[in-house]
Amino acid sequence: MSLRMRAYYYAVLGALGALIGWRISDTFGFMRGVDVYVSDLVLGGIIGLCLGGLIGASEGLLAQSWYRALRAGALAGGIGLLAGALGLPIGEFVFQITGGEFLGRALGWALFGLLIGLSEGVTGGTQMWKGAVGGVIGGFIGGALLFVLQSALGVTAFGKMLGLIILGSAVGAFIALIVILLSRAWIEIASGKLKGTEFILDKYLHEHGPAAIIGSNDFKADIALPDPGIAPQHARLKGAGTHFVIEDMSIGKGTFVNDRKVETARLTNNALIRLGNTVLVYHERR
């Protein structure tokens, strides 16, 4: 997905995840007649599972990779399950000890958003702290709006549903917005089946961190491109702290930077990379 559309998709998926989570809990009666903390544990876990799973899977689906969608969705969903099951009861505790006031509810949901935001950093290309910051902001704003809605409408099924949808949307949107605003490097696909798709590279920028492999094999590449002219593991992007270096791994097929065949090259902003029949544009922000 493009960076410009990321916030929109995450907002929609966040709202949908919260709606599905609320609907499952309400349909099976998980929230009726039980201790409030047990209720929040179940509701938080279900919402976290749905929210994390949908956001995680979206990256793979938009890259037309079912394997990547299932893998990222399962991982992010599992993290979201634990995050929600932990975050919502703690949030309720914060709400109770502050006397059930506006700030307590907002802070409680901010904690929930923080833990959900961590899952985006695990499955996406950004650093975990950026997803966490976005989750905190989205959770605080969404929790505040939820409190206002429940104060105006009362604690009704409709009010809770509407509030959770707004909350999920806010968490998803702000995770994406913070990631976009703070992104330092990304690759844009300029031609081919995935034209317009952008992959954030921040997680790989650290000099001693992992490298990002570009190739055509979903199982072997971090950025998989559906192009028969691209080797399963075609090129490697290695972070050097402030920039990336690209290394050819294709064994005969070739990696080209600004129309020059290279074995190793330092990438600069707006550099054109050609692998097979696919052109990529490297972007960096100082």
PDB file of C-alpha atoms in Angstrom:
ATOM      1  CA  MET A   1       0.000   0.000   0.000  1.00  0.00           C
ATOM      2  CA  SER A   2       1.135   3.571  -0.521  1.00  0.00           C
ATOM      3  CA  LEU A   3       2.112   5.650   2.496  1.00  0.00           C
ATOM      4  CA  ARG A   4      -0.639   8.138   1.661  1.00  0.00           C
ATOM      5  CA  MET A   5      -3.322   5.437   1.849  1.00  0.00           C
ATOM      6  CA  ARG A   6      -1.913   3.659   4.899  1.00  0.00           C
ATOM      7  CA  ALA A   7      -3.741   5.805   7.472  1.00  0.00           C
ATOM      8  CA  TYR A   8      -7.058   5.322   5.638  1.00  0.00           C
ATOM      9  CA  TYR A   9      -6.691   1.550   5.463  1.00  0.00           C
ATOM     10  CA  TYR A  10      -5.556   1.280   9.069  1.00  0.00           C
ATOM     11  CA  ALA A  11      -8.464   3.430  10.263  1.00  0.00           C
ATOM     12  CA  VAL A  12     -10.987   1.262   8.398  1.00  0.00           C
ATOM     13  CA  LEU A  13      -9.360  -1.973   9.555  1.00  0.00           C
ATOM     14  CA  GLY A  14      -9.142  -0.704  13.127  1.00  0.00           C
ATOM     15  CA  ALA A  15     -12.853   0.140  13.117  1.00  0.00           C
ATOM     16  CA  LEU A  16     -13.697  -3.224  11.560  1.00  0.00           C
ATOM     17  CA  GLY A  17     -11.538  -5.108  14.063  1.00  0.00           C
ATOM     18  CA  ALA A  18     -13.193  -3.363  16.999  1.00  0.00           C
ATOM     19  CA  LEU A  19     -16.663  -4.002  15.541  1.00  0.00           C
ATOM     20  CA  ILE A  20     -15.956  -7.703  15.008  1.00  0.00           C
ATOM     21  CA  GLY A  21     -14.495  -7.995  18.495  1.00  0.00           C
ATOM     22  CA  TRP A  22     -17.501  -6.298  20.083  1.00  0.00           C
ATOM     23  CA  ARG A  23     -19.921  -8.399  18.041  1.00  0.00           C
ATOM     24  CA  ILE A  24     -18.277 -11.683  19.010  1.00  0.00           C
ATOM     25  CA  SER A  25     -18.249 -10.742  22.684  1.00  0.00           C
ATOM     26  CA  ASP A  26     -21.829  -9.516  22.631  1.00  0.00           C
ATOM     27  CA  THR A  27     -23.187 -12.462  20.620  1.00  0.00           C
ATOM     28  CA  PHE A  28     -21.731 -15.090  22.928  1.00  0.00           C
ATOM     29  CA  GLY A  29     -22.477 -13.113  26.075  1.00  0.00           C
ATOM     30  CA  PHE A  30     -18.892 -12.937  27.292  1.00  0.00           C
ATOM     31  CA  MET A  31     -19.513  -9.558  28.916  1.00  0.00           C
ATOM     32  CA  ARG A  32     -22.692 -10.386  30.793  1.00  0.00           C
ATOM     33  CA  GLY A  33     -22.827 -11.272  34.471  1.00  0.00           C
ATOM     34  CA  VAL A  34     -19.080 -11.482  35.080  1.00  0.00           C
ATOM     35  CA  ASP A  35     -16.517  -9.396  36.946  1.00  0.00           C
ATOM     36  CA  VAL A  36     -15.609  -6.225  35.076  1.00  0.00           C
ATOM     37  CA  TYR A  37     -11.936  -7.178  34.902  1.00  0.00           C
ATOM     38  CA  VAL A  38     -12.726 -10.618  33.486  1.00  0.00           C
ATOM     39  CA  SER A  39     -15.053  -8.974  30.996  1.00  0.00           C
ATOM     40  CA  ASP A  40     -12.355  -6.500  29.961  1.00  0.00           C
ATOM     41  CA  LEU A  41      -9.780  -9.275  29.652  1.00  0.00           C
ATOM     42  CA  VAL A  42     -11.998 -11.184  27.207  1.00  0.00           C
ATOM     43  CA  LEU A  43     -13.191  -8.126  25.295  1.00  0.00           C
ATOM     44  CA  GLY A  44      -9.688  -6.661  25.109  1.00  0.00           C
ATOM     45  CA  GLY A  45      -8.241  -9.953  23.901  1.00  0.00           C
ATOM     46  CA  ILE A  46     -10.852 -10.371  21.181  1.00  0.00           C
ATOM     47  CA  ILE A  47     -10.564  -6.754  19.983  1.00  0.00           C
ATOM     48  CA  GLY A  48      -6.769  -6.969  20.066  1.00  0.00           C
ATOM     49  CA  LEU A  49      -6.834 -10.212  18.100  1.00  0.00           C
ATOM     50  CA  CYS A  50      -9.132  -8.777  15.423  1.00  0.00           C
ATOM     51  CA  LEU A  51      -7.402  -5.389  15.282  1.00  0.00           C
ATOM     52  CA  GLY A  52      -3.873  -6.767  15.157  1.00  0.00           C
ATOM     53  CA  GLY A  53      -4.778  -9.588  12.781  1.00  0.00           C
ATOM     54  CA  LEU A  54      -6.488  -7.352  10.233  1.00  0.00           C
ATOM     55  CA  ILE A  55      -3.770  -4.697  10.246  1.00  0.00           C
ATOM     56  CA  GLY A  56      -1.039  -7.317  10.042  1.00  0.00           C
ATOM     57  CA  ALA A  57      -2.712  -9.185   7.187  1.00  0.00           C
ATOM     58  CA  SER A  58      -3.366  -6.008   5.207  1.00  0.00           C
ATOM     59  CA  GLU A  59       0.307  -5.574   4.288  1.00  0.00           C
ATOM     60  CA  GLY A  60       0.467  -9.050   2.750  1.00  0.00           C
ATOM     61  CA  LEU A  61      -2.882  -8.768   0.977  1.00  0.00           C
ATOM     62  CA  LEU A  62      -1.990  -5.468  -0.657  1.00  0.00           C
ATOM     63  CA  ALA A  63       1.330  -6.994  -1.725  1.00  0.00           C
ATOM     64  CA  GLN A  64      -0.696  -9.865  -3.265  1.00  0.00           C
ATOM     65  CA  SER A  65       0.940 -12.440  -1.008  1.00  0.00           C
ATOM     66  CA  TRP A  66      -1.397 -14.837   0.805  1.00  0.00           C
ATOM     67  CA  TYR A  67       1.502 -16.427   2.645  1.00  0.00           C
ATOM     68  CA  ARG A  68       2.726 -13.078   3.961  1.00  0.00           C
ATOM     69  CA  ALA A  69      -0.831 -12.024   4.852  1.00  0.00           C
ATOM     70  CA  LEU A  70      -1.482 -15.200   6.844  1.00  0.00           C
ATOM     71  CA  ARG A  71       1.889 -15.128   8.555  1.00  0.00           C
ATOM     72  CA  ALA A  72       1.760 -11.433   9.482  1.00  0.00           C
ATOM     73  CA  GLY A  73      -1.932 -11.620  10.408  1.00  0.00           C
ATOM     74  CA  ALA A  74      -1.382 -14.599  12.709  1.00  0.00           C
ATOM     75  CA  LEU A  75       1.645 -13.011  14.376  1.00  0.00           C
ATOM     76  CA  ALA A  76       0.080  -9.572  14.794  1.00  0.00           C
ATOM     77  CA  GLY A  77      -3.210 -11.142  15.882  1.00  0.00           C
ATOM     78  CA  GLY A  78      -1.463 -13.194  18.551  1.00  0.00           C
ATOM     79  CA  ILE A  79       0.400 -10.151  19.842  1.00  0.00           C
ATOM     80  CA  GLY A  80      -2.829  -8.146  19.724  1.00  0.00           C
ATOM     81  CA  LEU A  81      -4.636 -10.872  21.691  1.00  0.00           C
ATOM     82  CA  LEU A  82      -2.092 -10.703  24.497  1.00  0.00           C
ATOM     83  CA  ALA A  83      -1.871  -6.909  24.312  1.00  0.00           C
ATOM     84  CA  GLY A  84      -5.620  -6.440  24.502  1.00  0.00           C
ATOM     85  CA  ALA A  85      -6.104  -9.032  27.254  1.00  0.00           C
ATOM     86  CA  LEU A  86      -3.438  -7.261  29.312  1.00  0.00           C
ATOM     87  CA  GLY A  87      -4.078  -3.666  28.340  1.00  0.00           C
ATOM     88  CA  LEU A  88      -7.839  -3.407  28.803  1.00  0.00           C
ATOM     89  CA  PRO A  89      -8.009  -4.724  32.411  1.00  0.00           C
ATOM     90  CA  ILE A  90      -5.063  -2.485  33.381  1.00  0.00           C
ATOM     91  CA  GLY A  91      -6.849   0.380  31.675  1.00  0.00           C
ATOM     92  CA  GLU A  92      -9.973  -0.388  33.695  1.00  0.00           C
ATOM     93  CA  PHE A  93      -7.870  -0.378  36.866  1.00  0.00           C
ATOM     94  CA  VAL A  94      -6.465   3.066  35.969  1.00  0.00           C
ATOM     95  CA  PHE A  95     -10.018   4.236  35.282  1.00  0.00           C
ATOM     96  CA  GLN A  96     -11.235   2.996  38.677  1.00  0.00           C
ATOM     97  CA  ILE A  97      -8.397   4.420  40.779  1.00  0.00           C
ATOM     98  CA  THR A  98      -8.837   7.849  39.171  1.00  0.00           C
ATOM     99  CA  GLY A  99     -12.467   7.836  40.262  1.00  0.00           C
ATOM    100  CA  GLY A 100     -13.992   6.922  36.907  1.00  0.00           C
ATOM    101  CA  GLU A 101     -13.141  10.254  35.382  1.00  0.00           C
ATOM    102  CA  PHE A 102     -12.438  11.315  31.806  1.00  0.00           C
ATOM    103  CA  LEU A 103      -8.639  11.283  32.166  1.00  0.00           C
ATOM    104  CA  GLY A 104      -8.644   7.795  33.672  1.00  0.00           C
ATOM    105  CA  ARG A 105     -10.601   6.318  30.765  1.00  0.00           C
ATOM    106  CA  ALA A 106      -8.418   8.064  28.183  1.00  0.00           C
ATOM    107  CA  LEU A 107      -5.212   6.895  29.908  1.00  0.00           C
ATOM    108  CA  GLY A 108      -6.531   3.357  30.184  1.00  0.00           C
ATOM    109  CA  TRP A 109      -7.270   3.110  26.472  1.00  0.00           C
ATOM    110  CA  ALA A 110      -3.943   4.807  25.693  1.00  0.00           C
ATOM    111  CA  LEU A 111      -2.215   1.862  27.365  1.00  0.00           C
ATOM    112  CA  PHE A 112      -4.299  -0.518  25.273  1.00  0.00           C
ATOM    113  CA  GLY A 113      -3.309   1.398  22.127  1.00  0.00           C
ATOM    114  CA  LEU A 114       0.375   1.324  23.098  1.00  0.00           C
ATOM    115  CA  LEU A 115       0.391  -2.467  23.332  1.00  0.00           C
ATOM    116  CA  ILE A 116      -1.556  -2.848  20.073  1.00  0.00           C
ATOM    117  CA  GLY A 117       0.879  -0.461  18.362  1.00  0.00           C
ATOM    118  CA  LEU A 118       3.798  -2.692  19.291  1.00  0.00           C
ATOM    119  CA  SER A 119       2.398  -5.458  17.071  1.00  0.00           C
ATOM    120  CA  GLU A 120       2.655  -3.228  13.980  1.00  0.00           C
ATOM    121  CA  GLY A 121       6.346  -2.756  14.654  1.00  0.00           C
ATOM    122  CA  VAL A 122       6.861  -6.515  14.866  1.00  0.00           C
ATOM    123  CA  THR A 123       5.175  -7.361  11.560  1.00  0.00           C
ATOM    124  CA  GLY A 124       5.811  -4.158   9.562  1.00  0.00           C
ATOM    125  CA  GLY A 125       8.958  -2.406   8.413  1.00  0.00           C
ATOM    126  CA  THR A 126       8.994   0.315  11.059  1.00  0.00           C
ATOM    127  CA  GLN A 127      10.540   0.411  14.524  1.00  0.00           C
ATOM    128  CA  MET A 128       8.312  -0.815  17.343  1.00  0.00           C
ATOM    129  CA  TRP A 129       8.420   2.448  19.277  1.00  0.00           C
ATOM    130  CA  LYS A 130       6.798   4.355  16.414  1.00  0.00           C
ATOM    131  CA  GLY A 131       3.797   2.027  16.347  1.00  0.00           C
ATOM    132  CA  ALA A 132       3.616   2.278  20.141  1.00  0.00           C
ATOM    133  CA  VAL A 133       3.584   6.107  20.062  1.00  0.00           C
ATOM    134  CA  GLY A 134       0.817   6.090  17.454  1.00  0.00           C
ATOM    135  CA  GLY A 135      -1.145   3.569  19.498  1.00  0.00           C
ATOM    136  CA  VAL A 136      -0.867   5.725  22.629  1.00  0.00           C
ATOM    137  CA  ILE A 137      -2.140   8.831  20.831  1.00  0.00           C
ATOM    138  CA  GLY A 138      -4.943   6.927  19.077  1.00  0.00           C
ATOM    139  CA  GLY A 139      -5.943   5.122  22.264  1.00  0.00           C
ATOM    140  CA  PHE A 140      -6.023   8.358  24.264  1.00  0.00           C
ATOM    141  CA  ILE A 141      -8.138  10.195  21.682  1.00  0.00           C
ATOM    142  CA  GLY A 142     -10.380   7.177  21.050  1.00  0.00           C
ATOM    143  CA  GLY A 143     -10.785   6.551  24.780  1.00  0.00           C
ATOM    144  CA  ALA A 144     -11.715  10.193  25.348  1.00  0.00           C
ATOM    145  CA  LEU A 145     -14.332  10.037  22.590  1.00  0.00           C
ATOM    146  CA  LEU A 146     -15.651   6.746  23.993  1.00  0.00           C
ATOM    147  CA  PHE A 147     -16.059   8.378  27.414  1.00  0.00           C
ATOM    148  CA  VAL A 148     -17.885  11.357  25.906  1.00  0.00           C
ATOM    149  CA  LEU A 149     -20.205   9.095  23.912  1.00  0.00           C
ATOM    150  CA  GLN A 150     -21.051   6.930  26.888  1.00  0.00           C
ATOM    151  CA  SER A 151     -21.657  10.027  28.994  1.00  0.00           C
ATOM    152  CA  ALA A 152     -24.030  11.396  26.353  1.00  0.00           C
ATOM    153  CA  LEU A 153     -25.781   8.160  25.321  1.00  0.00           C
ATOM    154  CA  GLY A 154     -25.420   6.153  28.501  1.00  0.00           C
ATOM    155  CA  VAL A 155     -23.791   2.731  28.745  1.00  0.00           C
ATOM    156  CA  THR A 156     -26.006   1.185  26.071  1.00  0.00           C
ATOM    157  CA  ALA A 157     -25.142  -1.526  23.565  1.00  0.00           C
ATOM    158  CA  PHE A 158     -25.277   0.978  20.704  1.00  0.00           C
ATOM    159  CA  GLY A 159     -23.152   3.521  22.556  1.00  0.00           C
ATOM    160  CA  LYS A 160     -20.523   0.943  23.423  1.00  0.00           C
ATOM    161  CA  MET A 161     -20.447  -0.398  19.872  1.00  0.00           C
ATOM    162  CA  LEU A 162     -20.128   3.075  18.349  1.00  0.00           C
ATOM    163  CA  GLY A 163     -17.479   4.070  20.864  1.00  0.00           C
ATOM    164  CA  LEU A 164     -15.390   0.948  20.218  1.00  0.00           C
ATOM    165  CA  ILE A 165     -15.593   1.507  16.452  1.00  0.00           C
ATOM    166  CA  ILE A 166     -14.307   5.058  16.905  1.00  0.00           C
ATOM    167  CA  LEU A 167     -11.633   3.807  19.281  1.00  0.00           C
ATOM    168  CA  GLY A 168     -10.420   1.111  16.884  1.00  0.00           C
ATOM    169  CA  SER A 169     -10.397   3.579  14.017  1.00  0.00           C
ATOM    170  CA  ALA A 170      -8.393   6.118  16.033  1.00  0.00           C
ATOM    171  CA  VAL A 171      -5.823   3.525  17.136  1.00  0.00           C
ATOM    172  CA  GLY A 172      -5.355   2.250  13.575  1.00  0.00           C
ATOM    173  CA  ALA A 173      -5.193   5.716  12.019  1.00  0.00           C
ATOM    174  CA  PHE A 174      -2.682   7.175  14.476  1.00  0.00           C
ATOM    175  CA  ILE A 175      -0.422   4.123  14.332  1.00  0.00           C
ATOM    176  CA  ALA A 176      -0.209   4.667  10.579  1.00  0.00           C
ATOM    177  CA  LEU A 177       0.125   8.462  10.812  1.00  0.00           C
ATOM    178  CA  ILE A 178       3.026   8.383  13.266  1.00  0.00           C
ATOM    179  CA  VAL A 179       4.775   5.676  11.250  1.00  0.00           C
ATOM    180  CA  ILE A 180       4.373   7.753   8.066  1.00  0.00           C
ATOM    181  CA  LEU A 181       5.497  11.035   9.645  1.00  0.00           C
ATOM    182  CA  LEU A 182       8.578   9.485  11.252  1.00  0.00           C
ATOM    183  CA  SER A 183       9.597   7.138   8.448  1.00  0.00           C
ATOM    184  CA  ARG A 184      13.197   7.661   7.361  1.00  0.00           C
ATOM    185  CA  ALA A 185      13.474   5.336   4.351  1.00  0.00           C
ATOM    186  CA  TRP A 186      11.139   3.408   2.083  1.00  0.00           C
ATOM    187  CA  ILE A 187      10.976   1.696  -1.300  1.00  0.00           C
ATOM    188  CA  GLU A 188       8.273   2.570  -3.848  1.00  0.00           C
ATOM    189  CA  ILE A 189       7.367   0.123  -6.621  1.00  0.00           C
ATOM    190  CA  ALA A 190       7.256   2.225  -9.803  1.00  0.00           C
ATOM    191  CA  SER A 191       6.319  -0.492 -12.316  1.00  0.00           C
ATOM    192  CA  GLY A 192       4.911  -3.997 -12.450  1.00  0.00           C
ATOM    193  CA  LYS A 193       1.967  -5.664 -10.697  1.00  0.00           C
ATOM    194  CA  LEU A 194       2.603  -3.911  -7.397  1.00  0.00           C
ATOM    195  CA  LYS A 195       2.988  -0.421  -8.859  1.00  0.00           C
ATOM    196  CA  GLY A 196       2.331   2.216  -6.194  1.00  0.00           C
ATOM    197  CA  THR A 197       3.031  -0.098  -3.262  1.00  0.00           C
ATOM    198  CA  GLU A 198       5.539   1.208  -0.724  1.00  0.00           C
ATOM    199  CA  PHE A 199       7.602  -0.732   1.811  1.00  0.00           C
ATOM    200  CA  ILE A 200       8.978   1.034   4.891  1.00  0.00           C
ATOM    201  CA  LEU A 201      12.615   0.172   5.625  1.00  0.00           C
ATOM    202  CA  ASP A 202      13.230   1.832   9.008  1.00  0.00           C
ATOM    203  CA  LYS A 203      13.569  -1.482  10.834  1.00  0.00           C
ATOM    204  CA  TYR A 204      16.545  -2.373   8.643  1.00  0.00           C
ATOM    205  CA  LEU A 205      18.369   0.969   8.829  1.00  0.00           C
ATOM    206  CA  HIS A 206      20.483   0.231  11.914  1.00  0.00           C
ATOM    207  CA  GLU A 207      24.064  -0.628  11.033  1.00  0.00           C
ATOM    208  CA  HIS A 208      24.095  -3.801  13.112  1.00  0.00           C
ATOM    209  CA  GLY A 209      20.496  -4.768  12.423  1.00  0.00           C
ATOM    210  CA  PRO A 210      19.011  -7.265   9.956  1.00  0.00           C
ATOM    211  CA  ALA A 211      19.164  -6.730   6.185  1.00  0.00           C
ATOM    212  CA  ALA A 212      16.116  -6.624   3.911  1.00  0.00           C
ATOM    213  CA  ILE A 213      16.116  -9.152   1.083  1.00  0.00           C
ATOM    214  CA  ILE A 214      14.343  -8.252  -2.170  1.00  0.00           C
ATOM    215  CA  GLY A 215      13.344 -11.168  -4.376  1.00  0.00           C
ATOM    216  CA  SER A 216      10.523 -13.103  -5.990  1.00  0.00           C
ATOM    217  CA  ASN A 217      10.078 -15.829  -3.344  1.00  0.00           C
ATOM    218  CA  ASP A 218       7.626 -15.120  -0.523  1.00  0.00           C
ATOM    219  CA  PHE A 219       9.402 -17.550   1.772  1.00  0.00           C
ATOM    220  CA  LYS A 220      12.914 -16.200   1.197  1.00  0.00           C
ATOM    221  CA  ALA A 221      12.460 -12.453   0.633  1.00  0.00           C
ATOM    222  CA  ASP A 222      11.340  -9.647   2.957  1.00  0.00           C
ATOM    223  CA  ILE A 223      10.082  -7.677  -0.064  1.00  0.00           C
ATOM    224  CA  ALA A 224       8.626 -10.146  -2.567  1.00  0.00           C
ATOM    225  CA  LEU A 225       7.985  -8.948  -6.132  1.00  0.00           C
ATOM    226  CA  PRO A 226       5.965 -11.040  -8.624  1.00  0.00           C
ATOM    227  CA  ASP A 227       8.367 -10.775 -11.561  1.00  0.00           C
ATOM    228  CA  PRO A 228       9.827 -13.844 -13.382  1.00  0.00           C
ATOM    229  CA  GLY A 229      12.949 -11.818 -14.177  1.00  0.00           C
ATOM    230  CA  ILE A 230      13.759 -11.468 -10.469  1.00  0.00           C
ATOM    231  CA  ALA A 231      15.714 -14.156  -8.619  1.00  0.00           C
ATOM    232  CA  PRO A 232      14.220 -15.697  -5.448  1.00  0.00           C
ATOM    233  CA  GLN A 233      16.762 -13.647  -3.492  1.00  0.00           C
ATOM    234  CA  HIS A 234      17.844 -10.929  -5.902  1.00  0.00           C
ATOM    235  CA  ALA A 235      19.314  -8.080  -3.839  1.00  0.00           C
ATOM    236  CA  ARG A 236      20.049  -7.162  -0.251  1.00  0.00           C
ATOM    237  CA  LEU A 237      19.438  -3.796   1.398  1.00  0.00           C
ATOM    238  CA  LYS A 238      21.852  -3.310   4.275  1.00  0.00           C
ATOM    239  CA  GLY A 239      21.466  -0.373   6.642  1.00  0.00           C
ATOM    240  CA  ALA A 240      24.451   1.783   7.522  1.00  0.00           C
ATOM    241  CA  GLY A 241      22.831   3.969  10.178  1.00  0.00           C
ATOM    242  CA  THR A 242      22.093   6.971   7.972  1.00  0.00           C
ATOM    243  CA  HIS A 243      21.613   5.331   4.569  1.00  0.00           C
ATOM    244  CA  PHE A 244      21.274   2.004   2.773  1.00  0.00           C
ATOM    245  CA  VAL A 245      23.674   0.011   0.662  1.00  0.00           C
ATOM    246  CA  ILE A 246      22.296  -2.356  -1.982  1.00  0.00           C
ATOM    247  CA  GLU A 247      24.152  -5.568  -2.818  1.00  0.00           C
ATOM    248  CA  ASP A 248      23.477  -7.795  -5.823  1.00  0.00           C
ATOM    249  CA  MET A 249      22.655 -11.445  -5.013  1.00  0.00           C
ATOM    250  CA  SER A 250      21.114 -12.474  -8.326  1.00  0.00           C
ATOM    251  CA  ILE A 251      24.032 -14.464  -9.839  1.00  0.00           C
ATOM    252  CA  GLY A 252      23.859 -13.315 -13.446  1.00  0.00           C
ATOM    253  CA  LYS A 253      20.530 -11.474 -13.613  1.00  0.00           C
ATOM    254  CA  GLY A 254      21.941  -8.164 -12.440  1.00  0.00           C
ATOM    255  CA  THR A 255      20.973  -5.281 -10.189  1.00  0.00           C
ATOM    256  CA  PHE A 256      20.880  -1.788 -11.699  1.00  0.00           C
ATOM    257  CA  VAL A 257      20.976   1.563  -9.877  1.00  0.00           C
ATOM    258  CA  ASN A 258      20.272   4.634 -12.018  1.00  0.00           C
ATOM    259  CA  ASP A 259      20.771   2.460 -15.137  1.00  0.00           C
ATOM    260  CA  ARG A 260      24.201   1.277 -13.981  1.00  0.00           C
ATOM    261  CA  LYS A 261      24.836  -2.367 -13.186  1.00  0.00           C
ATOM    262  CA  VAL A 262      26.241  -2.672  -9.675  1.00  0.00           C
ATOM    263  CA  GLU A 263      27.575  -5.272  -7.309  1.00  0.00           C
ATOM    264  CA  THR A 264      27.373  -2.892  -4.344  1.00  0.00           C
ATOM    265  CA  ALA A 265      26.158   0.703  -4.278  1.00  0.00           C
ATOM    266  CA  ARG A 266      25.203   3.339  -1.746  1.00  0.00           C
ATOM    267  CA  LEU A 267      21.626   4.498  -2.295  1.00  0.00           C
ATOM    268  CA  THR A 268      20.700   8.162  -2.370  1.00  0.00           C
ATOM    269  CA  ASN A 269      17.277   9.763  -2.283  1.00  0.00           C
ATOM    270  CA  ASN A 270      15.167   9.064  -5.415  1.00  0.00           C
ATOM    271  CA  ALA A 271      17.632   6.479  -6.738  1.00  0.00           C
ATOM    272  CA  LEU A 272      16.087   4.201  -9.382  1.00  0.00           C
ATOM    273  CA  ILE A 273      16.627   0.486  -8.823  1.00  0.00           C
ATOM    274  CA  ARG A 274      15.850  -2.036 -11.571  1.00  0.00           C
ATOM    275  CA  LEU A 275      15.494  -5.716 -10.804  1.00  0.00           C
ATOM    276  CA  GLY A 276      14.291  -7.847 -13.714  1.00  0.00           C
ATOM    277  CA  ASN A 277      11.446  -5.913 -15.326  1.00  0.00           C
ATOM    278  CA  THR A 278      10.535  -4.038 -12.143  1.00  0.00           C
ATOM    279  CA  VAL A 279      11.642  -0.508 -11.281  1.00  0.00           C
ATOM    280  CA  LEU A 280      11.786   0.670  -7.685  1.00  0.00           C
ATOM    281  CA  VAL A 281      12.415   4.136  -6.281  1.00  0.00           C
ATOM    282  CA  TYR A 282      14.355   4.528  -3.067  1.00  0.00           C
ATOM    283  CA  HIS A 283      13.246   7.375  -0.797  1.00  0.00           C
ATOM    284  CA  GLU A 284      14.927   8.677   2.317  1.00  0.00           C
ATOM    285  CA  ARG A 285      14.169  11.524   4.685  1.00  0.00           C
ATOM    286  CA  ARG A 286      16.964  13.333   6.494  1.00  0.00           C
TER     287      ARG A 286
END
